[in-house]
Coordinates of C-alpha atoms in Angstrom, one line a residue:
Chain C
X226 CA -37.8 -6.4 14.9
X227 CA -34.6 -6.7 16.7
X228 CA -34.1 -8.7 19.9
X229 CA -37.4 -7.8 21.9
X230 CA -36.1 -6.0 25.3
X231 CA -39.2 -7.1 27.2
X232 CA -40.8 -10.4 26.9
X233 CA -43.0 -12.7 28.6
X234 CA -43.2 -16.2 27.9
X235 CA -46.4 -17.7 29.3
X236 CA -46.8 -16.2 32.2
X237 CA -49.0 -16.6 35.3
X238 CA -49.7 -14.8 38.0
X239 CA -52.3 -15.5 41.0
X240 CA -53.3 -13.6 43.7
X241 CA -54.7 -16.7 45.7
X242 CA -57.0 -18.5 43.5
X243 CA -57.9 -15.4 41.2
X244 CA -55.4 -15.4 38.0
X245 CA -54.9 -12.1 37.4
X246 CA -51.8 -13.1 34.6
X247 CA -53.2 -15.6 32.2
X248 CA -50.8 -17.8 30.5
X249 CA -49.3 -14.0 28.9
X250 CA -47.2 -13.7 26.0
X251 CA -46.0 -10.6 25.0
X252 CA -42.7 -8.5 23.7
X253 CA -41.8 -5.2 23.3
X254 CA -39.2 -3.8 20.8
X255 CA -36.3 -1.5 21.8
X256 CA -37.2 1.8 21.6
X257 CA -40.9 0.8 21.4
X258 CA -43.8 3.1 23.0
X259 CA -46.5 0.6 23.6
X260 CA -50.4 1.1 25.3
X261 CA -51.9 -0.9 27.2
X262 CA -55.9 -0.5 27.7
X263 CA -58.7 -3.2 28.9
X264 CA -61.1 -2.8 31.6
X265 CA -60.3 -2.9 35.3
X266 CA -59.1 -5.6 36.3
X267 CA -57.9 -7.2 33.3
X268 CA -54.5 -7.2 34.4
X269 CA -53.0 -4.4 32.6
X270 CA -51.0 -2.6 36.0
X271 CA -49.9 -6.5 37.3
X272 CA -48.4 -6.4 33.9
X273 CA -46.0 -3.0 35.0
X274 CA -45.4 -4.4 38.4
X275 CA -44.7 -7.7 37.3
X276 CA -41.9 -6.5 35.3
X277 CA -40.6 -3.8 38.2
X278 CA -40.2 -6.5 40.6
X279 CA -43.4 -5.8 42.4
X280 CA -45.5 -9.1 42.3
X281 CA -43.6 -12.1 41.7
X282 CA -45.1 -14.4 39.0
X283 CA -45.9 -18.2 39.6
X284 CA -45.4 -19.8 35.9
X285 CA -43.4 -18.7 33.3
X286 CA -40.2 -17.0 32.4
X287 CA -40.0 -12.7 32.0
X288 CA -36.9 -11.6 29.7
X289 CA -35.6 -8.4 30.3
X290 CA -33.1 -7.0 27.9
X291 CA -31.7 -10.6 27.4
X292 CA -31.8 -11.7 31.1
X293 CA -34.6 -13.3 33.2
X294 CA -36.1 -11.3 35.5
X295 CA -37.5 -13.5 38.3
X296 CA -35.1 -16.6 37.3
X297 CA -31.3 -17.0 37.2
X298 CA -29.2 -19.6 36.4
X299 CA -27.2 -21.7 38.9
X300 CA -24.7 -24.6 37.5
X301 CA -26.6 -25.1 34.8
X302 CA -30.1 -25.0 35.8
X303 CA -32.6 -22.1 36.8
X304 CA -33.2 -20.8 39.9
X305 CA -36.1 -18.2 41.6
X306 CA -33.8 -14.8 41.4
X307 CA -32.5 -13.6 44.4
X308 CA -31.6 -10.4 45.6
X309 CA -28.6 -9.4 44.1
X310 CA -30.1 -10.6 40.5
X311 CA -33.2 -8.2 41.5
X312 CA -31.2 -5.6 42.2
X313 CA -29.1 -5.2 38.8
X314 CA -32.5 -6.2 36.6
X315 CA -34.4 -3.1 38.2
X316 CA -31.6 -0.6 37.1
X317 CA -32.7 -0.9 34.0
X318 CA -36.4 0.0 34.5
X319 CA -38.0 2.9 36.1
X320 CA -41.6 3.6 37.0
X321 CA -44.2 6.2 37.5
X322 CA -46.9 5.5 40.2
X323 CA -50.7 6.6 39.5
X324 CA -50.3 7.6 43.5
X325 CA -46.8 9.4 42.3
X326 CA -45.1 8.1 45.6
X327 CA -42.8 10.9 45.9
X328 CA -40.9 10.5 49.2
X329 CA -43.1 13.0 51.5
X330 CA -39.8 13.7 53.7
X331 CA -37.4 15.0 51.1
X332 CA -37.3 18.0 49.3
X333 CA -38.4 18.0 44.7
X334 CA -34.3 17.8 44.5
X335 CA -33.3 15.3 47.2
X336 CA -36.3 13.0 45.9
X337 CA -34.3 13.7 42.9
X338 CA -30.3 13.2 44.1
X339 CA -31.2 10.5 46.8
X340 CA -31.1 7.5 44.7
X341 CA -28.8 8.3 42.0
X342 CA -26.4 9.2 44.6
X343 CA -26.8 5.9 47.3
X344 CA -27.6 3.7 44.2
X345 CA -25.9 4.6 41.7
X346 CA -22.6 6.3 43.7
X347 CA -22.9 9.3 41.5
X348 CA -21.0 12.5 43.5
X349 CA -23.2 14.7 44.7
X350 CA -22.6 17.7 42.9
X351 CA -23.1 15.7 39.7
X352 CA -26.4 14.1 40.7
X353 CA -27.8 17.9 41.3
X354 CA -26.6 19.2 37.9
X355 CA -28.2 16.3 36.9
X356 CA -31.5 17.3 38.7
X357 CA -31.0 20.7 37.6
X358 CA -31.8 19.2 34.1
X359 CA -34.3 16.7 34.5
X360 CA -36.5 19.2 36.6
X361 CA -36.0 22.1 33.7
X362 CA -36.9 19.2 31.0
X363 CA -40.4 18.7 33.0
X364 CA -40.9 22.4 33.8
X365 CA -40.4 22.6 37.0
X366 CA -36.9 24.2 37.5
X367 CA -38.0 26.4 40.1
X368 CA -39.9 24.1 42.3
X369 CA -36.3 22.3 43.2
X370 CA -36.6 23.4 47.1
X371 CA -40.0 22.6 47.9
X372 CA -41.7 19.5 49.6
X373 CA -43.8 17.5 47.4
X374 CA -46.9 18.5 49.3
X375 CA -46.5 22.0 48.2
X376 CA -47.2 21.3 45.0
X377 CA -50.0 20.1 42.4
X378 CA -51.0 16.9 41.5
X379 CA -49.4 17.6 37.9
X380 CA -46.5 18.7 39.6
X381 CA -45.9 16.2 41.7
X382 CA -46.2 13.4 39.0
X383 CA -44.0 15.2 36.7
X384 CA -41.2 15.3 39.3
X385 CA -42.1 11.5 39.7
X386 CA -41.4 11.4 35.9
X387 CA -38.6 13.4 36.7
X388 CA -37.2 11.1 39.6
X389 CA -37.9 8.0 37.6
X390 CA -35.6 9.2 34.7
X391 CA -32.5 10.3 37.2
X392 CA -31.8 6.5 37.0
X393 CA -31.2 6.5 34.0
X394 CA -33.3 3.3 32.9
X395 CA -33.8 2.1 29.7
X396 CA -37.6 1.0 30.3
X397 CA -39.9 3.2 31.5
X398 CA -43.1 2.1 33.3
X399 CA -46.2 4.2 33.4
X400 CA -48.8 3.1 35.7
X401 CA -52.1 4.9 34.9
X402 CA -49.9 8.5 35.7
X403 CA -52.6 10.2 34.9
X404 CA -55.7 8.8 36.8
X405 CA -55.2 10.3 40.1
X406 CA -55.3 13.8 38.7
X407 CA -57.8 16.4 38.5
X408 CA -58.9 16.7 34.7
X409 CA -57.1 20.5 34.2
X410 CA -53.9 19.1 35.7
X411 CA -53.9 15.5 33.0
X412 CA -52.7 17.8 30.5
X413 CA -49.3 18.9 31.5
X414 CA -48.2 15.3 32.5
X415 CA -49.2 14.0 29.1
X416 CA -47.1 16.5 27.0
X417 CA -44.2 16.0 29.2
X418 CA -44.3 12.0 28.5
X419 CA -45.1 12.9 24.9
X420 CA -42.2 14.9 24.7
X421 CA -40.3 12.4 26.4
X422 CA -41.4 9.6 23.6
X423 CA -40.7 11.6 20.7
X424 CA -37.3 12.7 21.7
X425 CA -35.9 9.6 23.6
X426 CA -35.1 6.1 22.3
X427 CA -36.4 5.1 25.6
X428 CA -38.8 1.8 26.0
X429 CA -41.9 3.0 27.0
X430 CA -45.2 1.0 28.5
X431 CA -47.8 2.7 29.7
X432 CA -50.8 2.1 30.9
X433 CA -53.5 4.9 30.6
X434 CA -57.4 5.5 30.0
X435 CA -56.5 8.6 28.0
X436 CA -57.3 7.2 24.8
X437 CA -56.7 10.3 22.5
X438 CA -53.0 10.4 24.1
X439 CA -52.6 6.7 23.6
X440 CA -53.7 7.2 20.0
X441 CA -50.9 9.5 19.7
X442 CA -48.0 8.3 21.5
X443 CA -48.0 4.7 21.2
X444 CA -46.3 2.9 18.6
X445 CA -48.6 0.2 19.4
X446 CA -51.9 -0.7 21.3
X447 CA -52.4 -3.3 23.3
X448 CA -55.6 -4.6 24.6
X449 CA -55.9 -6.6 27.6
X450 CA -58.8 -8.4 29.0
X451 CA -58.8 -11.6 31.9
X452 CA -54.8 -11.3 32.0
X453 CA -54.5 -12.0 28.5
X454 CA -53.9 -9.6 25.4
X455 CA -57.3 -10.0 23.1
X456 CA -56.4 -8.1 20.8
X457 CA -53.1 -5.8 19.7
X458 CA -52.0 -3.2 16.9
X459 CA -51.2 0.2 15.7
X460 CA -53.3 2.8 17.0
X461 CA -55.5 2.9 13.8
X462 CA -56.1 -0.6 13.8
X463 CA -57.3 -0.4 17.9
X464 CA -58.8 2.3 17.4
X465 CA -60.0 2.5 14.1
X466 CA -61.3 -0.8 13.4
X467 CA -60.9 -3.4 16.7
X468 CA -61.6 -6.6 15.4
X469 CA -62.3 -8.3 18.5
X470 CA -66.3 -7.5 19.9
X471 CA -64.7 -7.4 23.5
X472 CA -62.6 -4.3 22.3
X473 CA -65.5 -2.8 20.4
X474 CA -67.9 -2.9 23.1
X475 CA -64.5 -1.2 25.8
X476 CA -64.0 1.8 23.4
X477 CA -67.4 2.3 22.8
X478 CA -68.1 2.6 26.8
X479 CA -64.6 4.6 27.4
X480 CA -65.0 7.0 24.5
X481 CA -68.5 7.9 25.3
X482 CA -67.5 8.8 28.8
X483 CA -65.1 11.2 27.3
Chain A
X59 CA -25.4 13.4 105.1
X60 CA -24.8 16.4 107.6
X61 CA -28.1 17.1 108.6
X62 CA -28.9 19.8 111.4
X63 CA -31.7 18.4 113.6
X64 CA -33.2 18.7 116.8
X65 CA -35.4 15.5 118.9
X66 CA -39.1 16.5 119.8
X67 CA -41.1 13.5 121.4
X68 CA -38.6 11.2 120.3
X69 CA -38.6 12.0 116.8
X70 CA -36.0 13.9 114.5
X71 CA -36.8 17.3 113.9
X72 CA -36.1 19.3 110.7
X73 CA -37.5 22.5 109.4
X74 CA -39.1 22.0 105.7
X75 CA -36.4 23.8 103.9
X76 CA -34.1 21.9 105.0
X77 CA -35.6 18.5 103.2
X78 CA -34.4 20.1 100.0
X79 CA -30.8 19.4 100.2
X80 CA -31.0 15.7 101.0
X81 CA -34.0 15.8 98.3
X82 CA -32.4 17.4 95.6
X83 CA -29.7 15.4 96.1
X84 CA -31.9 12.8 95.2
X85 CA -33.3 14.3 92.4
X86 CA -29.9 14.1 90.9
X87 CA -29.4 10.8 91.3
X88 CA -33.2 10.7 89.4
X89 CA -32.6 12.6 86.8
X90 CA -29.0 10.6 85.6
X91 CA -31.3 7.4 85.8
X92 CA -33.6 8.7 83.7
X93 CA -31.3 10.4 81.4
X94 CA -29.3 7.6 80.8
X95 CA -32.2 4.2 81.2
X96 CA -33.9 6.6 78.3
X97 CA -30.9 6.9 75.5
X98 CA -29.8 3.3 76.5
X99 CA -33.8 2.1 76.3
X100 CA -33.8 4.1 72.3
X101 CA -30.9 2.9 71.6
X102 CA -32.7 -1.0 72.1
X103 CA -35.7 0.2 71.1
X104 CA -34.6 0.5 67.7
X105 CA -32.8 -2.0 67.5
X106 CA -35.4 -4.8 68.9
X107 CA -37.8 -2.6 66.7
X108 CA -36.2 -2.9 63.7
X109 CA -34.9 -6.3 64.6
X110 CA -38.9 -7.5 64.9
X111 CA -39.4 -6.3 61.0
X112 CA -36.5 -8.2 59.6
X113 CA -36.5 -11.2 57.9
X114 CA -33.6 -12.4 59.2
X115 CA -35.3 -15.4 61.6
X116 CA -33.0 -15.1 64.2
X117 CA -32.6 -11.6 64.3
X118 CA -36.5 -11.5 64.7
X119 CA -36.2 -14.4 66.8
X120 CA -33.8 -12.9 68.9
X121 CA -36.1 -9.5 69.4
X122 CA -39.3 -11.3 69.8
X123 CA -37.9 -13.1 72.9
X124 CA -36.5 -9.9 74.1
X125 CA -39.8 -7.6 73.8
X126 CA -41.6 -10.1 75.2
X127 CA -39.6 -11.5 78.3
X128 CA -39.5 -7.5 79.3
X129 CA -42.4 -6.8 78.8
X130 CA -44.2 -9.6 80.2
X131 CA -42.2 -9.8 83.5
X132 CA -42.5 -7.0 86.1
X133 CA -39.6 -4.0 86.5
X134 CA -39.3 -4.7 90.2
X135 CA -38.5 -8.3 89.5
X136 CA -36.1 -7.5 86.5
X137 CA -34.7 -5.3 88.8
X138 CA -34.2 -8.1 91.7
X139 CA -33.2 -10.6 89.6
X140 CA -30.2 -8.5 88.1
X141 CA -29.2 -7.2 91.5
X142 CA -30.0 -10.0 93.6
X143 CA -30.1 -13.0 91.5
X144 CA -27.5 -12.3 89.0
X145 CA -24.4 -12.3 91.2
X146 CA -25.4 -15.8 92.6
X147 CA -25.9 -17.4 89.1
X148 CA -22.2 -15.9 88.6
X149 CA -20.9 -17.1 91.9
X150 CA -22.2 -21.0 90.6
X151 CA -20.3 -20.4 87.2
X152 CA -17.0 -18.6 88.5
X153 CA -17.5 -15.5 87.6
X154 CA -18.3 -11.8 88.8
X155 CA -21.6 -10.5 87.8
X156 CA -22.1 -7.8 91.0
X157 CA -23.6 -4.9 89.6
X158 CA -23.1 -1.8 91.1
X159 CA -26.6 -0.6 91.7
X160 CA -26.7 2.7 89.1
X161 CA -25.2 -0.2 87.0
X162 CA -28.2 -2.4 87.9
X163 CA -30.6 0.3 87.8
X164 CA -30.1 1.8 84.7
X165 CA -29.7 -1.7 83.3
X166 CA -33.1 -3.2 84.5
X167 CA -34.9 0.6 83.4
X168 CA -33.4 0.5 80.1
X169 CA -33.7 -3.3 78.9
X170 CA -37.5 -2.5 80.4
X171 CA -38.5 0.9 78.0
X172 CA -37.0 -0.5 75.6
X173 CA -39.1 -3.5 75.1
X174 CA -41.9 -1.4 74.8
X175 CA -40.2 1.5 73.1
X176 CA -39.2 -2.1 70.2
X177 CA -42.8 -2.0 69.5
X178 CA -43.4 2.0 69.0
X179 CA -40.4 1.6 66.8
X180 CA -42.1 -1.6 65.2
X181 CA -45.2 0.1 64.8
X182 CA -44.4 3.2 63.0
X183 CA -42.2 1.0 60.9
X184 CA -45.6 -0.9 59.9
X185 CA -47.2 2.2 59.1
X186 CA -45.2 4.0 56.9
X187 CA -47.2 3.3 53.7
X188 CA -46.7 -0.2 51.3
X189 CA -46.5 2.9 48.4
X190 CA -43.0 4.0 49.6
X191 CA -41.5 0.4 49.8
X192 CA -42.6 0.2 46.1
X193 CA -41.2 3.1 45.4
X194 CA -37.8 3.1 47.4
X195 CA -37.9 -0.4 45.2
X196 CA -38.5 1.4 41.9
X197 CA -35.5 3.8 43.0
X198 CA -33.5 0.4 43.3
X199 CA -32.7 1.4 46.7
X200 CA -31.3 -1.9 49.2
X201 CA -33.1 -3.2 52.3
X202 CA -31.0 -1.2 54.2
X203 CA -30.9 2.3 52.7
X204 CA -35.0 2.0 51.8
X205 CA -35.2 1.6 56.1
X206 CA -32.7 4.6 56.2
X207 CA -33.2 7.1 53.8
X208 CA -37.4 6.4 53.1
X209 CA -38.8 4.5 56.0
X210 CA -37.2 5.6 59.2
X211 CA -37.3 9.8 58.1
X212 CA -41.2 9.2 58.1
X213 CA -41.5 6.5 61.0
X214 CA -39.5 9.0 64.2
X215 CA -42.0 11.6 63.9
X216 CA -44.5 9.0 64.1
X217 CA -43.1 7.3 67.2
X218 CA -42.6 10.4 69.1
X219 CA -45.5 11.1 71.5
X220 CA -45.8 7.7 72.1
X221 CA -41.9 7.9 73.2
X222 CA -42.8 10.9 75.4
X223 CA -45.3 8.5 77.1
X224 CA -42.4 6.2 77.4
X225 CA -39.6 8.6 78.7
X226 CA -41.9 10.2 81.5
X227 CA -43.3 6.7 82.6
X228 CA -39.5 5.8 83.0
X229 CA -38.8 8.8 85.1
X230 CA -41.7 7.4 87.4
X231 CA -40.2 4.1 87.3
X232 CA -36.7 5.3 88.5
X233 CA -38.4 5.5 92.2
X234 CA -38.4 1.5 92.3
X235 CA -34.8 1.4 92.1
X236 CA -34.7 2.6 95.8
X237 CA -35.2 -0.4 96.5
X238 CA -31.5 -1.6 95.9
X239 CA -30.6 1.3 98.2
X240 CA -29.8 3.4 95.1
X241 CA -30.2 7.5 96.8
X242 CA -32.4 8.7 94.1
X243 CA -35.6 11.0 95.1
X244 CA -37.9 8.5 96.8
X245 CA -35.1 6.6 98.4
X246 CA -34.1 10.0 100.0
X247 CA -37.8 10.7 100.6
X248 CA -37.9 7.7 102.8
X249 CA -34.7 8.6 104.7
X250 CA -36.3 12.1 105.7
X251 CA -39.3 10.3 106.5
X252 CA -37.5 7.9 108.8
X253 CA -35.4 10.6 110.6
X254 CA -38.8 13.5 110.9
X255 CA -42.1 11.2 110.2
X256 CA -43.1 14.2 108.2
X257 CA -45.1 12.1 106.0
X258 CA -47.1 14.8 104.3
X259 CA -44.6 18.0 103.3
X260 CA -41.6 15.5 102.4
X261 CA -44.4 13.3 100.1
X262 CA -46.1 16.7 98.7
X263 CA -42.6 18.1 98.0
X264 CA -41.5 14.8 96.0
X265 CA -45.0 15.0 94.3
X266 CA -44.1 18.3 93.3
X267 CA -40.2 17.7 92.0
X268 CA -41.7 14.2 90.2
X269 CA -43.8 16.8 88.5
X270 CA -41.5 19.4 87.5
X271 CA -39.1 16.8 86.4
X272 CA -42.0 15.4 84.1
X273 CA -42.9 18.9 83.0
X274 CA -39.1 19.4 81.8
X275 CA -39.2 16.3 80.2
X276 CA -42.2 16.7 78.3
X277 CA -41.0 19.8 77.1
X278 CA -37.6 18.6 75.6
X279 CA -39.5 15.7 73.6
X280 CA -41.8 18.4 72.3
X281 CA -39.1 20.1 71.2
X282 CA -37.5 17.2 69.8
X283 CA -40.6 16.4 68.0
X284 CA -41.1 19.7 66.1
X285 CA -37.5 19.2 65.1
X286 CA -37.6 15.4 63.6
X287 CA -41.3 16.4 62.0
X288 CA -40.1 20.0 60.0
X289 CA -41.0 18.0 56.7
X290 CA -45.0 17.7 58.3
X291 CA -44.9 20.9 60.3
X292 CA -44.8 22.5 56.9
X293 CA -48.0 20.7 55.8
X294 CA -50.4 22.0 59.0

């Protein structure tokens, strides 16, 4: 493996005295699609929110595609990252929301245009051609005018897919995109992130309780229990023969649910 | 004021229609106070709003004080103090601070509403939901555009009836400025009064044009309302 793109070197993080982040290590390749599973509250979303600037971490150092995330360096030692050092580590990352947090006030297009143009000073006209595309690559080319309200679920978090990707990051975050939706609409979100991993060299962590769609996307499986990863591997190890008795005993309760 | 009159038992004598010139004339003088003490009052509204939610400590610092000086102090003595006392504290340090009294008026209305209106604006602020900062953050979107383009859009159609509140209790409060001998309605009420003693008609018609004026009012922020909101109207 090359120079990993994400990495996390010790980590903690603490909500007060509960450590939700455990003293983490963990790397992701370029290009890699990688799941990560555990029971709730093992730390597995911190993990996606951590690493998009959400919840700041209090031990540790987070790489990002050679940089530190929540550090940068000042005359020759480290410093907490400021704002401007925020700002040009998050263009490289975008994330999907389980919630889809599509801005309720702007129309599919403009959710679409708003930050490519502010952000990124793209014109306008090339920011909607732009849209145009992403919206036709999710299936929703005709929905460009509505408000997110008017649409499903599965619509709605496939324009948040959509909206993600009009940055044009080299990460993307998936934050349980799937959970809030009724079970008919899971479907159509899953193939277009499928889609999306098999024809993309994009970095992709996810974070899902779809299991079967885990086993086929993901490069490679991690499982996370008390903020720390127990136990990690291809999908047919995970899934096929889980060493660890803590990831036996989390599959066996998930998949009989299913 | 060329008033046609004729004395009864010592007292001036007017027939009721004849109140409504002086009176509308008043209402005038109302309606530009409220008018402009209501855009000036938005205009700090927002910005002692807005300034409440920064992090910037003197910027907060500098709204807190406001919002709460204005609020906690009453109209009539804001008023007093910017008409009356004002000009004497500028007299001990050389220089001219006389208000006019529309200058005054508008002044001590405005700086009033909007201390209140700072914590509408404050409020709807606070309740636009944690899930769009997170998101306008995901977009990479700056301090300042994430308040522009993703938390003010959904915090004015919040803060609107509560502003409607604001902008008709304003109009009411425009009577105190009669006080600094400004001729709006009620200080043109109280002239008539003087001249006729016809407490009741000139004090029902007032009640009446205070009413209308309301009535209009109300209407506009309706209006205004349905405008800023067409994203939610869709939704109902």
């Amino acid at each position: 493996m090359t120079d990993p793109i994400i990495k996390f070197d010790k980590v903690v993080k603490r909500f007060d005295t509960l450590t939700v982040i455990d003293e983490l290590d963990f790397e992701v390749g370029q290009g890699e699609k990688v799941t990560i599973i555990g029971p709730s509250g093992s730390g597995k979303s911190t993990v996606l929110r951590i690493l998009m600037t959400l919840e700041p971490i209090q031990e540790g150092v987070v790489y990002v595609d050679g940089d530190m995330l929540w550090h940068e360096k000042a005359n020759g030692g480290v410093k907490p990252a400021g704002e401007a050092h925020l700002r040009r580590m998050r263009e490289k990352m975008g994330m999907v929301f389980q919630q889809f947090n599509l801005f309720p006030h702007m129309t599919v297009r403009r959710n679409l245009t708003e930050a490519p143009v502010k952000v990124l000073g793209m014109s306008k006209a090339e920011a909607r051609e732009r849209a145009e595309e992403l919206l036709d690559m999710v299936g929703l080319a005709d929905q460009a005018d509505k408000f997110p309200h008017q649409l499903s679920g599965g619509q709605q978090q496939r324009v948040g897919i959509a909206r993600a990707l009009a940055m044009r990051p080299k990460i993307m975050l998936f934050d349980e995109p799937t959970s809030a939706l009724d079970p008919e609409l899971v479907g159509e979100v899953l193939s277009v992130i499928r889609r999306l991993a098999e024809e993309h060299d994009l970095t992709m962590l996810l974070v899902t309780h779809e299991m079967q769609f885990a086993r086929q996307v993901s490069d490679r499986v991690c499982f996370f229990d008390r903020g720390k990863i127990k136990e990690q591997g291809t999908p047919e190890e995970i899934f096929g023969n889980p060493k660890e008795e803590r990831t036996r005993a989390f599959l066996k309760a998930v998949l009989e649910g299913e | 004021m060329a008033l046609a009159w004729g004395t009864c038992d010592g007292h001036t004598l007017m027939h009721w229609t004849e109140y409504f010139g002086p009176l509308m004339q008043g209402a005038w003088v109302t309606i530009e106070l409220t008018v402009y003490s209501t855009i000036l009052g938005a205009i700090l509204s927002f910005a002692a709003g807005i300034g409440k939610t920064s992090h910037n400590p003197v910027l907060k610092g500098i709204s807190v004080v406001y919002i709460e000086v204005f609020r906690g102090t009453s109209l009539l003595v804001q008023l007093f103090w910017l008409y009356f006392a004002l000009p004497l504290i500028g007299d001990a340090v050389g220089i001219d601070l006389r208000l006019p009294p529309v200058v005054a008026g508008v002044l001590a209305l405005s700086l009033n509403i909007g201390a209140y209106g700072a914590e509408v604006v404050r409020g709807a602020i606070q309740a636009v939901s944690k899930d769009q900062y997170e998101a306008a953050k995901a977009c990479n979107f700056t301090p300042r555009q994430t308040l522009f383009s993703v938390v003010l859009p959904q915090a004015i159609p919040e803060m609107m009836p509560p502003f409607g509140n604001l902008a008709i209790q304003n109009l009411k409060d425009t009577a105190l400025v009669s006080l600094i001998s400004l001729g709006d309605l009620a200080f043109r009420a109280e002239q008539l009064r003087n001249f006729t003693q016809d407490s009741t008609t000139i004090y029902t018609m007032v009640l009446f044009m205070y009413f209308g004026m309301a009535l209009v009012l109300t209407a506009i922020m309706k209006l205004l309302e349905r405008n800023v909101g067409r994203w939610r109207a869709v939704r109902r």
